[in-house]
mmCIF file of C-alpha atoms and ligand atoms in Angstrom:
data_model
loop_
_atom_site.group_PDB
_atom_site.id
_atom_site.type_symbol
_atom_site.label_atom_id
_atom_site.label_comp_id
_atom_site.label_asym_id
_atom_site.label_seq_id
_atom_site.Cartn_x
_atom_site.Cartn_y
_atom_site.Cartn_z
ATOM 1 C CA MET A 24 -21.770 -20.943 -15.990
ATOM 2 C CA LYS A 25 -23.594 -17.670 -16.498
ATOM 3 C CA ASP A 26 -27.078 -19.152 -15.944
ATOM 4 C CA ASP A 27 -27.096 -17.889 -12.410
ATOM 5 C CA PRO A 28 -25.511 -14.439 -12.368
ATOM 6 C CA ILE A 29 -25.105 -12.572 -9.093
ATOM 7 C CA LEU A 30 -24.359 -9.273 -10.844
ATOM 8 C CA GLU A 31 -25.391 -8.084 -14.266
ATOM 9 C CA ALA A 32 -24.794 -5.036 -16.415
ATOM 10 C CA ARG A 33 -27.463 -4.495 -19.060
ATOM 11 C CA GLU A 34 -26.502 -2.063 -21.793
ATOM 12 C CA VAL A 35 -24.697 0.121 -19.284
ATOM 13 C CA SER A 36 -23.397 3.410 -20.677
ATOM 14 C CA PHE A 37 -21.461 5.985 -18.704
ATOM 15 C CA GLY A 38 -19.607 9.191 -19.526
ATOM 16 C CA TYR A 39 -17.487 11.312 -17.190
ATOM 17 C CA PRO A 40 -18.333 15.012 -16.838
ATOM 18 C CA ASP A 41 -15.443 15.983 -19.125
ATOM 19 C CA GLY A 42 -17.158 14.108 -21.958
ATOM 20 C CA THR A 43 -15.080 10.889 -21.845
ATOM 21 C CA GLU A 44 -17.317 7.998 -22.851
ATOM 22 C CA ALA A 45 -16.043 5.300 -20.498
ATOM 23 C CA LEU A 46 -18.708 2.593 -21.004
ATOM 24 C CA ARG A 47 -20.653 1.970 -24.208
ATOM 25 C CA LYS A 48 -23.675 -0.274 -23.743
ATOM 26 C CA VAL A 49 -21.849 -2.906 -21.727
ATOM 27 C CA SER A 50 -23.865 -6.095 -21.115
ATOM 28 C CA LEU A 51 -22.409 -8.890 -19.037
ATOM 29 C CA SER A 52 -23.095 -11.323 -16.225
ATOM 30 C CA ILE A 53 -20.931 -12.220 -13.256
ATOM 31 C CA PRO A 54 -21.383 -15.917 -12.421
ATOM 32 C CA ARG A 55 -22.341 -16.578 -8.804
ATOM 33 C CA GLY A 56 -19.741 -18.302 -6.649
ATOM 34 C CA LYS A 57 -17.008 -18.127 -9.313
ATOM 35 C CA LYS A 58 -13.878 -16.077 -9.884
ATOM 36 C CA THR A 59 -14.189 -13.720 -12.835
ATOM 37 C CA ALA A 60 -11.259 -11.757 -14.220
ATOM 38 C CA PHE A 61 -11.312 -8.610 -16.353
ATOM 39 C CA LEU A 62 -8.458 -7.940 -18.732
ATOM 40 C CA GLY A 63 -7.945 -5.010 -21.078
ATOM 41 C CA PRO A 64 -5.620 -2.134 -21.794
ATOM 42 C CA ASN A 65 -5.371 1.042 -19.715
ATOM 43 C CA GLY A 66 -8.492 3.133 -20.083
ATOM 44 C CA ALA A 67 -10.648 0.179 -21.256
ATOM 45 C CA GLY A 68 -13.305 0.937 -18.637
ATOM 46 C CA LYS A 69 -12.647 -1.833 -16.054
ATOM 47 C CA THR A 70 -12.536 0.471 -13.029
ATOM 48 C CA THR A 71 -15.517 2.477 -14.251
ATOM 49 C CA LEU A 72 -17.517 -0.747 -14.602
ATOM 50 C CA PHE A 73 -16.481 -1.955 -11.127
ATOM 51 C CA LEU A 74 -17.630 1.345 -9.619
ATOM 52 C CA HIS A 75 -21.063 0.637 -11.105
ATOM 53 C CA PHE A 76 -21.226 -2.755 -9.405
ATOM 54 C CA ASN A 77 -21.686 -1.280 -5.942
ATOM 55 C CA GLY A 78 -23.462 1.891 -6.930
ATOM 56 C CA ILE A 79 -20.599 4.387 -6.566
ATOM 57 C CA LEU A 80 -21.331 5.356 -10.162
ATOM 58 C CA ARG A 81 -24.807 5.323 -11.681
ATOM 59 C CA PRO A 82 -25.303 4.371 -15.320
ATOM 60 C CA ALA A 83 -26.303 7.135 -17.684
ATOM 61 C CA GLY A 84 -28.075 4.469 -19.754
ATOM 62 C CA GLY A 85 -28.985 0.849 -19.048
ATOM 63 C CA LYS A 86 -28.993 -0.771 -15.627
ATOM 64 C CA VAL A 87 -27.137 -2.865 -13.095
ATOM 65 C CA CYS A 88 -28.773 -5.832 -11.350
ATOM 66 C CA PHE A 89 -27.681 -7.532 -8.152
ATOM 67 C CA ASP A 90 -29.079 -10.932 -7.263
ATOM 68 C CA GLY A 91 -31.833 -10.646 -9.856
ATOM 69 C CA ARG A 92 -33.031 -7.181 -8.841
ATOM 70 C CA ASP A 93 -32.379 -3.764 -10.356
ATOM 71 C CA VAL A 94 -29.956 -1.706 -8.258
ATOM 72 C CA ARG A 95 -31.705 1.284 -6.680
ATOM 73 C CA TYR A 96 -29.894 4.445 -5.738
ATOM 74 C CA ASP A 97 -31.642 5.676 -2.595
ATOM 75 C CA HIS A 98 -29.500 5.794 0.547
ATOM 76 C CA ARG A 99 -30.885 2.621 2.161
ATOM 77 C CA SER A 100 -30.697 0.512 -0.980
ATOM 78 C CA LEU A 101 -27.110 1.606 -1.558
ATOM 79 C CA LEU A 102 -26.095 0.767 2.023
ATOM 80 C CA ASP A 103 -27.600 -2.660 1.574
ATOM 81 C CA LEU A 104 -25.893 -3.173 -1.782
ATOM 82 C CA ARG A 105 -22.514 -2.182 -0.332
ATOM 83 C CA LYS A 106 -22.873 -4.694 2.475
ATOM 84 C CA ASN A 107 -23.122 -7.370 -0.190
ATOM 85 C CA VAL A 108 -20.727 -6.033 -2.801
ATOM 86 C CA GLY A 109 -17.372 -4.866 -1.448
ATOM 87 C CA ILE A 110 -14.800 -3.084 -3.609
ATOM 88 C CA VAL A 111 -11.079 -2.880 -3.048
ATOM 89 C CA PHE A 112 -10.057 0.195 -5.009
ATOM 90 C CA GLN A 113 -7.258 0.179 -7.529
ATOM 91 C CA ASP A 114 -5.479 2.950 -5.591
ATOM 92 C CA PRO A 115 -5.421 2.223 -1.842
ATOM 93 C CA ASP A 116 -4.868 5.928 -1.112
ATOM 94 C CA THR A 117 -8.470 6.584 -2.156
ATOM 95 C CA GLN A 118 -9.717 3.899 0.216
ATOM 96 C CA LEU A 119 -7.744 4.224 3.449
ATOM 97 C CA PHE A 120 -8.643 7.071 5.736
ATOM 98 C CA SER A 121 -8.218 5.933 9.356
ATOM 99 C CA ALA A 122 -5.350 6.893 11.681
ATOM 100 C CA SER A 123 -4.174 3.319 12.277
ATOM 101 C CA VAL A 124 -4.407 0.013 10.442
ATOM 102 C CA LEU A 125 -6.458 -1.512 13.260
ATOM 103 C CA GLN A 126 -8.941 1.351 13.173
ATOM 104 C CA GLU A 127 -9.080 1.112 9.410
ATOM 105 C CA VAL A 128 -9.885 -2.605 9.271
ATOM 106 C CA SER A 129 -12.370 -2.456 12.152
ATOM 107 C CA PHE A 130 -14.277 0.553 10.839
ATOM 108 C CA GLY A 131 -16.509 -1.415 8.433
ATOM 109 C CA PRO A 132 -17.460 -4.298 10.758
ATOM 110 C CA LEU A 133 -18.109 -1.848 13.656
ATOM 111 C CA ASN A 134 -20.369 0.108 11.324
ATOM 112 C CA LEU A 135 -22.335 -3.017 10.502
ATOM 113 C CA GLY A 136 -23.374 -3.036 14.168
ATOM 114 C CA LEU A 137 -21.984 -6.534 14.776
ATOM 115 C CA PRO A 138 -21.287 -7.771 18.321
ATOM 116 C CA ARG A 139 -17.774 -6.778 19.518
ATOM 117 C CA GLU A 140 -16.585 -10.360 19.633
ATOM 118 C CA GLU A 141 -17.585 -10.955 16.003
ATOM 119 C CA VAL A 142 -15.913 -7.663 15.010
ATOM 120 C CA TRP A 143 -12.585 -8.693 16.549
ATOM 121 C CA LYS A 144 -12.828 -12.175 15.079
ATOM 122 C CA ARG A 145 -13.291 -10.753 11.605
ATOM 123 C CA VAL A 146 -10.702 -7.999 12.004
ATOM 124 C CA ASN A 147 -8.047 -10.345 13.357
ATOM 125 C CA GLY A 148 -8.895 -12.934 10.706
ATOM 126 C CA ALA A 149 -8.632 -10.401 7.867
ATOM 127 C CA MET A 150 -5.359 -8.967 9.181
ATOM 128 C CA ALA A 151 -3.829 -12.422 9.714
ATOM 129 C CA ALA A 152 -4.904 -13.512 6.221
ATOM 130 C CA THR A 153 -3.372 -10.458 4.552
ATOM 131 C CA GLY A 154 -0.210 -10.461 6.666
ATOM 132 C CA THR A 155 -0.936 -7.055 8.190
ATOM 133 C CA VAL A 156 -1.122 -7.932 11.922
ATOM 134 C CA HIS A 157 2.351 -6.497 12.603
ATOM 135 C CA LEU A 158 1.212 -3.198 11.076
ATOM 136 C CA LYS A 159 -1.835 -2.806 13.274
ATOM 137 C CA ASP A 160 -0.684 0.295 15.181
ATOM 138 C CA ARG A 161 0.974 1.999 12.210
ATOM 139 C CA PRO A 162 -0.613 5.074 10.612
ATOM 140 C CA THR A 163 -1.962 3.966 7.224
ATOM 141 C CA HIS A 164 -0.417 6.950 5.387
ATOM 142 C CA PHE A 165 3.140 5.864 6.278
ATOM 143 C CA LEU A 166 2.805 2.358 4.887
ATOM 144 C CA SER A 167 4.454 1.249 1.675
ATOM 145 C CA TYR A 168 2.160 1.042 -1.340
ATOM 146 C CA GLY A 169 2.029 -2.769 -1.246
ATOM 147 C CA GLN A 170 1.284 -2.729 2.493
ATOM 148 C CA LYS A 171 -1.527 -0.235 1.864
ATOM 149 C CA LYS A 172 -2.956 -2.503 -0.788
ATOM 150 C CA ARG A 173 -2.972 -5.427 1.651
ATOM 151 C CA VAL A 174 -4.662 -3.319 4.326
ATOM 152 C CA ALA A 175 -7.242 -2.204 1.746
ATOM 153 C CA ILE A 176 -7.971 -5.871 0.987
ATOM 154 C CA ALA A 177 -8.200 -6.688 4.733
ATOM 155 C CA ASP A 178 -10.636 -3.763 5.048
ATOM 156 C CA ILE A 179 -13.101 -5.299 2.629
ATOM 157 C CA LEU A 180 -12.536 -8.941 3.640
ATOM 158 C CA ALA A 181 -13.472 -8.057 7.219
ATOM 159 C CA MET A 182 -16.891 -7.004 5.894
ATOM 160 C CA ARG A 183 -17.415 -10.535 4.464
ATOM 161 C CA PRO A 184 -19.277 -9.323 1.384
ATOM 162 C CA ARG A 185 -21.046 -11.864 -0.846
ATOM 163 C CA VAL A 186 -19.178 -10.404 -3.811
ATOM 164 C CA LEU A 187 -15.592 -9.243 -3.472
ATOM 165 C CA ILE A 188 -14.493 -6.909 -6.252
ATOM 166 C CA CYS A 189 -10.809 -6.213 -6.380
ATOM 167 C CA ASP A 190 -9.369 -3.730 -8.824
ATOM 168 C CA GLU A 191 -5.861 -4.929 -9.684
ATOM 169 C CA PRO A 192 -5.328 -6.906 -6.470
ATOM 170 C CA THR A 193 -1.699 -7.783 -7.167
ATOM 171 C CA ALA A 194 -0.423 -4.518 -8.608
ATOM 172 C CA TRP A 195 2.440 -3.312 -6.410
ATOM 173 C CA LEU A 196 2.593 -6.565 -4.432
ATOM 174 C CA ASP A 197 5.762 -8.628 -4.342
ATOM 175 C CA ALA A 198 5.449 -12.162 -5.738
ATOM 176 C CA ARG A 199 4.973 -13.842 -2.362
ATOM 177 C CA HIS A 200 2.265 -11.458 -1.210
ATOM 178 C CA ALA A 201 0.573 -11.563 -4.627
ATOM 179 C CA ASP A 202 0.333 -15.364 -4.380
ATOM 180 C CA GLN A 203 -0.876 -15.089 -0.806
ATOM 181 C CA ILE A 204 -3.680 -12.731 -1.821
ATOM 182 C CA MET A 205 -4.767 -14.940 -4.716
ATOM 183 C CA ASP A 206 -4.722 -18.002 -2.408
ATOM 184 C CA LEU A 207 -6.854 -16.026 -0.020
ATOM 185 C CA PHE A 208 -9.361 -15.302 -2.783
ATOM 186 C CA ASP A 209 -9.457 -19.047 -3.524
ATOM 187 C CA LYS A 210 -10.159 -19.753 0.132
ATOM 188 C CA PHE A 211 -13.023 -17.262 0.388
ATOM 189 C CA ASN A 212 -14.308 -18.374 -3.002
ATOM 190 C CA GLY A 213 -14.294 -21.965 -1.709
ATOM 191 C CA GLU A 214 -16.544 -20.757 1.105
ATOM 192 C CA GLY A 215 -19.022 -19.350 -1.416
ATOM 193 C CA MET A 216 -17.824 -15.784 -2.027
ATOM 194 C CA THR A 217 -18.025 -14.542 -5.604
ATOM 195 C CA VAL A 218 -14.724 -12.938 -6.608
ATOM 196 C CA VAL A 219 -14.250 -10.388 -9.384
ATOM 197 C CA PHE A 220 -10.878 -8.883 -10.191
ATOM 198 C CA SER A 221 -9.148 -6.879 -12.871
ATOM 199 C CA THR A 222 -5.566 -7.447 -13.829
ATOM 200 C CA HIS A 223 -2.954 -6.766 -16.502
ATOM 201 C CA ASP A 224 -1.329 -10.108 -15.736
ATOM 202 C CA VAL A 225 -2.497 -12.675 -18.305
ATOM 203 C CA ASN A 226 -0.785 -15.487 -16.378
ATOM 204 C CA LEU A 227 -2.760 -14.643 -13.265
ATOM 205 C CA ALA A 228 -6.081 -14.419 -15.127
ATOM 206 C CA TYR A 229 -5.391 -17.669 -17.000
ATOM 207 C CA SER A 230 -4.454 -19.750 -13.986
ATOM 208 C CA ARG A 231 -6.761 -18.238 -11.359
ATOM 209 C CA ALA A 232 -10.021 -17.209 -13.042
ATOM 210 C CA ASP A 233 -13.008 -19.411 -13.888
ATOM 211 C CA TYR A 234 -14.291 -16.931 -16.455
ATOM 212 C CA ILE A 235 -12.687 -13.991 -18.271
ATOM 213 C CA TYR A 236 -13.983 -10.772 -19.815
ATOM 214 C CA ILE A 237 -11.831 -8.675 -22.100
ATOM 215 C CA MET A 238 -12.626 -4.996 -22.425
ATOM 216 C CA LYS A 239 -11.413 -2.284 -24.757
ATOM 217 C CA ASN A 240 -12.627 1.256 -25.437
ATOM 218 C CA GLY A 241 -15.524 1.001 -23.005
ATOM 219 C CA ALA A 242 -16.888 -2.261 -24.443
ATOM 220 C CA VAL A 243 -16.595 -6.008 -23.899
ATOM 221 C CA ILE A 244 -14.730 -7.398 -26.887
ATOM 222 C CA GLY A 245 -14.408 -11.009 -25.721
ATOM 223 C CA GLU A 246 -15.386 -13.435 -23.005
ATOM 224 C CA GLY A 247 -15.217 -17.091 -22.099
ATOM 225 C CA LEU A 248 -13.424 -19.754 -20.135
ATOM 226 C CA PRO A 249 -9.688 -19.027 -19.862
ATOM 227 C CA GLU A 250 -8.792 -21.685 -22.422
ATOM 228 C CA GLN A 251 -11.358 -20.279 -24.889
ATOM 229 C CA VAL A 252 -10.222 -16.678 -24.512
ATOM 230 C CA PHE A 253 -6.516 -17.485 -24.880
ATOM 231 C CA LYS A 254 -7.125 -19.686 -27.916
ATOM 232 C CA ASP A 255 -8.537 -16.707 -29.787
ATOM 233 C CA LEU A 256 -5.365 -15.164 -31.185
ATOM 234 C CA GLY A 257 -7.290 -12.461 -33.081
ATOM 235 C CA LEU A 258 -8.950 -11.359 -29.850
ATOM 236 C CA LEU A 259 -5.636 -11.308 -28.000
ATOM 237 C CA GLN A 260 -4.077 -9.203 -30.710
ATOM 238 C CA GLN A 261 -7.002 -6.789 -30.719
ATOM 239 C CA ALA A 262 -6.699 -6.390 -26.949
ATOM 240 C CA GLY A 263 -2.892 -6.198 -26.995
ATOM 241 C CA LEU A 264 -2.577 -9.240 -24.743
ATOM 242 C CA GLU A 265 0.076 -11.957 -24.727
ATOM 243 C CA ARG A 266 -0.633 -15.633 -24.313
ATOM 244 C CA PRO A 267 0.174 -17.045 -20.830
ATOM 245 C CA TRP A 268 3.715 -18.448 -20.662
ATOM 246 C CA LEU A 269 2.420 -21.872 -19.570
ATOM 247 C CA VAL A 270 0.458 -22.118 -22.814
ATOM 248 C CA ASP A 271 3.394 -20.918 -24.946
ATOM 249 C CA VAL A 272 5.741 -23.495 -23.427
ATOM 250 C CA TYR A 273 3.157 -26.282 -23.705
ATOM 251 C CA GLU A 274 2.376 -25.487 -27.351
ATOM 252 C CA GLU A 275 6.097 -25.508 -28.176
ATOM 253 C CA LEU A 276 6.533 -28.881 -26.452
ATOM 254 C CA LYS A 277 3.542 -30.182 -28.393
ATOM 255 C CA ARG A 278 4.959 -28.896 -31.680
ATOM 256 C CA LYS A 279 8.173 -30.801 -30.970
ATOM 257 C CA GLY A 280 6.233 -33.942 -30.021
ATOM 258 C CA LEU A 281 7.293 -33.724 -26.385
ATOM 259 C CA ALA A 282 3.902 -33.272 -24.743
ATOM 260 C CA VAL A 283 2.066 -36.373 -23.591
ATOM 261 C CA LYS A 284 -1.161 -34.758 -22.451
ATOM 262 C CA ASN A 285 -3.657 -33.079 -24.682
ATOM 263 C CA SER A 286 -4.916 -30.217 -22.575
ATOM 264 C CA TRP A 287 -3.436 -26.913 -21.578
ATOM 265 C CA PRO A 288 -1.718 -26.951 -18.173
ATOM 266 C CA LYS A 289 -2.967 -24.477 -15.551
ATOM 267 C CA THR A 290 0.011 -24.763 -13.226
ATOM 268 C CA LYS A 291 3.751 -25.325 -13.468
ATOM 269 C CA GLU A 292 3.274 -28.807 -11.979
ATOM 270 C CA GLU A 293 0.704 -29.697 -14.664
ATOM 271 C CA LEU A 294 3.125 -28.456 -17.310
ATOM 272 C CA PHE A 295 5.955 -30.603 -15.907
ATOM 273 C CA SER A 296 3.748 -33.679 -15.790
ATOM 274 C CA SER A 297 2.779 -33.144 -19.434
ATOM 275 C CA ILE A 298 6.383 -33.458 -20.640
ATOM 276 C CA ALA A 299 7.179 -36.753 -22.288
ATOM 277 C CA GLY A 300 10.294 -38.745 -21.421
ATOM 278 C CA LYS A 301 12.201 -39.820 -18.375
ATOM 279 C CA ASP A 302 11.726 -38.168 -15.042
ATOM 280 C CA PHE A 303 15.119 -36.498 -14.980
ATOM 281 C CA SER A 304 14.951 -35.339 -11.391
ATOM 282 C CA LEU A 305 14.430 -38.955 -10.260
ATOM 283 C CA SER A 306 17.087 -40.415 -12.547
ATOM 284 C CA ARG A 307 19.586 -37.792 -11.400
ATOM 285 C CA ALA A 308 18.881 -38.597 -7.776
ATOM 286 C CA ARG A 309 19.998 -42.247 -8.219
ATOM 287 C CA PRO A 310 23.651 -43.022 -7.464
HETATM 288 N N1 ATP B 2 -12.678 10.778 -13.087
HETATM 289 C C1 ATP B 2 -12.553 10.705 -14.412
HETATM 290 N N2 ATP B 2 -12.798 11.802 -15.200
HETATM 291 C C2 ATP B 2 -12.698 11.750 -16.543
HETATM 292 N N3 ATP B 2 -12.358 10.628 -17.229
HETATM 293 C C3 ATP B 2 -12.089 9.530 -16.503
HETATM 294 C C4 ATP B 2 -12.154 9.507 -15.072
HETATM 295 N N4 ATP B 2 -11.838 8.248 -14.658
HETATM 296 C C5 ATP B 2 -11.584 7.550 -15.749
HETATM 297 N N5 ATP B 2 -11.728 8.290 -16.865
HETATM 298 C C6 ATP B 2 -11.573 7.860 -18.262
HETATM 299 O O1 ATP B 2 -12.497 6.812 -18.504
HETATM 300 C C7 ATP B 2 -11.931 5.811 -19.341
HETATM 301 C C8 ATP B 2 -11.978 4.477 -18.612
HETATM 302 O O2 ATP B 2 -11.120 4.534 -17.501
HETATM 303 P P1 ATP B 2 -10.992 3.373 -16.417
HETATM 304 O O3 ATP B 2 -10.235 3.925 -15.281
HETATM 305 O O4 ATP B 2 -12.361 2.830 -16.146
HETATM 306 O O5 ATP B 2 -10.137 2.301 -17.235
HETATM 307 P P2 ATP B 2 -9.391 0.972 -16.724
HETATM 308 O O6 ATP B 2 -9.729 -0.092 -17.693
HETATM 309 O O7 ATP B 2 -9.681 0.740 -15.305
HETATM 310 O O8 ATP B 2 -7.855 1.357 -16.936
HETATM 311 P P3 ATP B 2 -6.515 0.931 -16.092
HETATM 312 O O9 ATP B 2 -6.106 -0.390 -16.641
HETATM 313 O O10 ATP B 2 -5.540 1.997 -16.428
HETATM 314 O O11 ATP B 2 -6.879 0.903 -14.636
HETATM 315 C C9 ATP B 2 -10.527 6.281 -19.654
HETATM 316 O O12 ATP B 2 -10.554 6.919 -20.912
HETATM 317 C C10 ATP B 2 -10.201 7.282 -18.552
HETATM 318 O O13 ATP B 2 -9.311 8.266 -18.990
HETATM 319 MG MG1 MG B 3 -8.536 0.647 -13.636
#
């Protein structure tokens, strides 16, 4: 899966001015056209790494590559990189700056110099997709935190980057909006967009990501397909992560001889269909 990376970090090290070593020789590849999740405890270095992916931070050692080429840090190269790699910040307050939601979401596409019609198509599309149309005339600073997060996502989606990086996309969102955002990522991913996100939600990473990296103390301590990563109990313990509930329930069913399938379910429906025995909902429905 990683034969064709769109982004790479090669031995990237970075320290903040106060002396905090946030990344220690991190090497990794982001597979093109896939959804990659980053897990890891607070302070692991996920946000710091993401800020390297579109050149907001510059490595103190090592390098970042986009589409096979080293990232360069002159003004033009950075503008070009940021057209291709869009970041939704962890904290929407650091991203939103316009007076109204409409101005906010249209700022990026207008700046790209696109024809007006294309700008409105993208802006309306991004607002509809994130459920923010009804907020369009509201000042961004009066929105609730979850609404801000959705506007911040619309902001970047309207730019149609080749890589969408989203730092904790579902933090602060209610369950319905969280699902909606993840479905949206699936849709854009289906159209070829590479998606990268960080999360503290193991269930989300397990069921939504194609590939997972686990970070701790500024380093990658594990990686693999979701089923590989969550099979490694030592790794999970080291990272302080739980196993997804779907896997726990399935393993318990298997232990009791109640599972008919021999692979981990990715959805609730797959879990239900792996349970041996009568279909109770059908048998109950009969008179
Ligand atoms: N502006 C900053 N100045 C100094 N240290 C910082 C700064 N930003 C982050 N750090 C430190 O760098 C390390 C990595 O932080 P980072 O925000 O990248 O972690 P994270 O994995 O994104 O954590 P979280 O899950 O809490 O978002 C931490 O020790 C943090 O305290
Ligand atoms: Mg973070």
